[in-house]
Each structure stands twice: as structure tokens, then as C-alpha cells.
Amino acid sequence: MYSAESAANAFLELARRSEKSLTNMQLQKLVYIAHGYSLAKLGKPLFHNNIHAFEWGPVIPNLYKTLKHYGAGEVKDYISTDAPPVGEVSQEMEIIREVWHDYGELSGFELSDLTHRKGTPWSETWRTNPFGVISDELIAEYYRRELYERFDNQP
């Protein structure tokens, strides 16, 4: 299991390879979605950090604190962390690449809209426990359903 910062650095690397940039909001949402994919597909968390239901969506507090000085601008540097990087050849990196492929073109606001929809883990937690931890069980259940529906609806 990695840290949210390690997952964010993996997304920053994919963005750089694609000559794109990412904002704090995009990183928060991409890392959150990758965590959901990992729970749904691998049956294990991508990272050990808690995710909270903040007013503006699912937030990983320590990642937010690390990146908040960028404001709404692009994150220009990799995140300093003692945690190991996500292995280039690993199941977790495959999950991150899949999320990048599926969601990497979306803006922070578009990603936020996806995570704010009715029935999402954020909306369910925000409704009953504002600012509380969004459980991995709730996230896993949601993304299993999302991935099943996506796969089931392919030609």
C-alpha cells in the first residue's frame, strides 16, 4: 500500500509525459478515483490515508495541505514524501494508468461534478456525517457498481 502523495506523484508523472499539467483539485479527484478503482478491482486500498467528505467533495486532508499553496493553479513540482513511489510495473500503477486514461482529460470541476453526484460515497457520507471519513467499504461498493455498469454497457 502506498501513500496518497505517492499516487499523486504517479499522476504528475503521467501528466508530464503527456505534456499536461494538473491542479490540486484534479489531483485530489484522480487520486480518490484511483483509490476506488483499486478497492473495486484489486480488493485493497491504493493508499493508507483517510478520505473525508468535505463540502467541496472527497478530500485527502494531508494531500490537500501539501498542495494548497498552489491554489487553483497547476501543481509544478513532485510532492516530497518519505513513502515509496508507486512501482512502474505494478498492479497499482496499472490502476493509475487506467484512471488517467479514463479521466485524465477532465478538468477539476468536471471531476468534482462526478464525485458530487447523488449516490456517490461523498454524497452519502456528507448527508449523514459532514466532514467525516468516507469508508473504504462505501467507496469499494460504489466503484464495483460503476465499473460493472461501464463494462456491461460496452458493445
CSV table of C-alpha atoms in Angstrom, one decimal:
chain,number,residue,atom,x,y,z
A,1,MET,CA,0.0,0.0,0.0
A,2,TYR,CA,1.3,3.5,-0.9
A,3,SER,CA,0.6,7.0,0.3
A,4,ALA,CA,-1.8,9.5,-1.4
A,5,GLU,CA,1.3,11.6,-2.1
A,6,SER,CA,2.9,8.6,-4.0
A,7,ALA,CA,-0.2,8.2,-6.1
A,8,ALA,CA,-0.3,11.9,-6.8
A,9,ASN,CA,3.3,11.8,-7.9
A,10,ALA,CA,2.4,9.0,-10.3
A,11,PHE,CA,-0.3,11.1,-11.8
A,12,LEU,CA,2.0,14.1,-12.1
A,13,GLU,CA,4.5,11.9,-14.0
A,14,LEU,CA,1.8,10.7,-16.4
A,15,ALA,CA,0.7,14.3,-16.9
A,16,ARG,CA,4.3,15.4,-17.6
A,17,ARG,CA,4.7,12.5,-20.1
A,18,SER,CA,1.6,13.7,-21.9
A,19,GLU,CA,2.7,17.4,-21.7
A,20,LYS,CA,-0.2,18.3,-19.5
A,21,SER,CA,-0.5,19.9,-16.1
A,22,LEU,CA,-2.7,19.1,-13.1
A,23,THR,CA,-4.3,21.3,-10.5
A,24,ASN,CA,-4.7,20.4,-6.8
A,25,MET,CA,-8.4,19.7,-7.5
A,26,GLN,CA,-7.6,17.4,-10.4
A,27,LEU,CA,-5.0,15.5,-8.3
A,28,GLN,CA,-7.4,15.1,-5.3
A,29,LYS,CA,-10.1,13.7,-7.5
A,30,LEU,CA,-7.8,11.5,-9.6
A,31,VAL,CA,-6.2,10.0,-6.6
A,32,TYR,CA,-9.6,9.4,-5.0
A,33,ILE,CA,-10.9,7.7,-8.1
A,34,ALA,CA,-7.8,5.5,-8.3
A,35,HIS,CA,-8.3,4.5,-4.7
A,36,GLY,CA,-11.9,3.5,-5.7
A,37,TYR,CA,-10.6,1.5,-8.7
A,38,SER,CA,-8.1,-0.3,-6.5
A,39,LEU,CA,-10.7,-1.2,-3.9
A,40,ALA,CA,-13.0,-2.4,-6.6
A,41,LYS,CA,-10.6,-4.3,-8.9
A,42,LEU,CA,-7.8,-5.4,-6.6
A,43,GLY,CA,-9.7,-5.7,-3.4
A,44,LYS,CA,-7.3,-3.5,-1.5
A,45,PRO,CA,-6.7,0.2,-0.8
A,46,LEU,CA,-4.3,2.1,-3.0
A,47,PHE,CA,-3.1,4.2,-0.1
A,48,HIS,CA,-3.4,4.3,3.7
A,49,ASN,CA,-4.7,7.9,4.1
A,50,ASN,CA,-8.3,8.7,5.1
A,51,ILE,CA,-10.6,10.4,2.7
A,52,HIS,CA,-13.0,12.9,4.2
A,53,ALA,CA,-16.4,14.3,2.9
A,54,PHE,CA,-15.6,18.0,2.8
A,55,GLU,CA,-18.1,20.5,1.4
A,56,TRP,CA,-16.2,20.6,-1.9
A,57,GLY,CA,-16.1,16.8,-2.3
A,58,PRO,CA,-13.9,13.9,-1.3
A,59,VAL,CA,-10.6,15.3,0.1
A,60,ILE,CA,-7.5,13.6,1.4
A,61,PRO,CA,-6.6,16.2,4.1
A,62,ASN,CA,-2.8,15.7,4.2
A,63,LEU,CA,-2.6,15.8,0.4
A,64,TYR,CA,-4.7,19.0,0.4
A,65,LYS,CA,-2.5,20.6,3.0
A,66,THR,CA,0.6,19.7,1.0
A,67,LEU,CA,-0.8,21.2,-2.2
A,68,LYS,CA,-2.9,24.2,-1.0
A,69,HIS,CA,-0.2,26.7,-1.7
A,70,TYR,CA,-0.8,26.1,-5.4
A,71,GLY,CA,-4.3,27.4,-5.0
A,72,ALA,CA,-6.3,26.8,-8.2
A,73,GLY,CA,-3.1,26.8,-10.3
A,74,GLU,CA,-1.1,23.9,-11.7
A,75,VAL,CA,1.0,21.8,-9.4
A,76,LYS,CA,4.5,22.4,-10.6
A,77,ASP,CA,6.6,20.0,-8.5
A,78,TYR,CA,6.5,16.5,-7.4
A,79,ILE,CA,5.4,16.0,-3.8
A,80,SER,CA,8.2,15.4,-1.3
A,81,THR,CA,7.4,12.2,0.6
A,82,ASP,CA,9.3,9.5,2.5
A,83,ALA,CA,6.8,7.0,1.2
A,84,PRO,CA,7.9,4.7,-1.6
A,85,PRO,CA,6.9,5.6,-5.2
A,86,VAL,CA,4.3,3.5,-6.9
A,87,GLY,CA,6.2,0.8,-8.8
A,88,GLU,CA,6.3,1.4,-12.5
A,89,VAL,CA,5.5,-2.3,-13.1
A,90,SER,CA,2.8,-3.0,-10.5
A,91,GLN,CA,-1.0,-3.6,-10.3
A,92,GLU,CA,-1.3,-0.2,-8.6
A,93,MET,CA,0.4,1.6,-11.5
A,94,GLU,CA,-1.9,-0.2,-13.9
A,95,ILE,CA,-4.9,1.2,-11.9
A,96,ILE,CA,-3.4,4.7,-12.0
A,97,ARG,CA,-2.8,4.4,-15.8
A,98,GLU,CA,-6.4,3.2,-16.3
A,99,VAL,CA,-7.8,6.1,-14.3
A,100,TRP,CA,-5.5,8.5,-16.2
A,101,HIS,CA,-6.9,7.1,-19.5
A,102,ASP,CA,-10.5,7.3,-18.3
A,103,TYR,CA,-10.4,10.7,-16.5
A,104,GLY,CA,-7.1,12.4,-17.3
A,105,GLU,CA,-8.7,14.8,-19.9
A,106,LEU,CA,-11.3,16.1,-17.4
A,107,SER,CA,-11.0,19.4,-15.6
A,108,GLY,CA,-11.0,19.7,-11.9
A,109,PHE,CA,-14.6,21.0,-12.0
A,110,GLU,CA,-15.7,18.1,-14.2
A,111,LEU,CA,-14.1,15.6,-11.9
A,112,SER,CA,-15.7,17.3,-8.9
A,113,ASP,CA,-19.1,17.1,-10.6
A,114,LEU,CA,-18.6,13.3,-11.0
A,115,THR,CA,-17.7,12.8,-7.3
A,116,HIS,CA,-20.6,15.0,-6.1
A,117,ARG,CA,-23.4,13.1,-7.9
A,118,LYS,CA,-26.2,11.7,-5.9
A,119,GLY,CA,-25.4,8.2,-4.6
A,120,THR,CA,-21.7,8.7,-4.6
A,121,PRO,CA,-19.7,7.8,-1.4
A,122,TRP,CA,-19.2,11.5,-0.9
A,123,SER,CA,-22.9,12.4,-1.1
A,124,GLU,CA,-23.9,9.5,1.2
A,125,THR,CA,-21.3,10.5,3.8
A,126,TRP,CA,-21.9,14.2,3.5
A,127,ARG,CA,-25.6,13.7,4.1
A,128,THR,CA,-25.1,11.7,7.3
A,129,ASN,CA,-21.7,12.8,8.6
A,130,PRO,CA,-20.4,16.1,7.1
A,131,PHE,CA,-16.5,16.2,7.2
A,132,GLY,CA,-16.4,12.6,8.3
A,133,VAL,CA,-14.3,9.8,6.9
A,134,ILE,CA,-15.7,8.2,3.7
A,135,SER,CA,-15.4,4.5,4.4
A,136,ASP,CA,-13.4,2.2,2.1
A,137,GLU,CA,-16.4,-0.1,2.1
A,138,LEU,CA,-18.6,2.6,0.7
A,139,ILE,CA,-16.0,3.5,-1.9
A,140,ALA,CA,-15.4,-0.1,-2.9
A,141,GLU,CA,-19.1,-0.8,-3.3
A,142,TYR,CA,-19.7,2.3,-5.4
A,143,TYR,CA,-16.7,1.7,-7.8
A,144,ARG,CA,-17.6,-2.0,-8.2
A,145,ARG,CA,-21.0,-0.9,-9.3
A,146,GLU,CA,-19.6,1.8,-11.6
A,147,LEU,CA,-17.1,-0.5,-13.2
A,148,TYR,CA,-19.6,-3.3,-13.7
A,149,GLU,CA,-22.1,-0.9,-15.3
A,150,ARG,CA,-19.4,0.5,-17.6
A,151,PHE,CA,-18.2,-3.0,-18.6
A,152,ASP,CA,-21.8,-4.2,-19.0
A,153,ASN,CA,-22.7,-1.3,-21.3
A,154,GLN,CA,-19.8,-1.8,-23.8
A,155,PRO,CA,-20.6,-3.0,-27.3
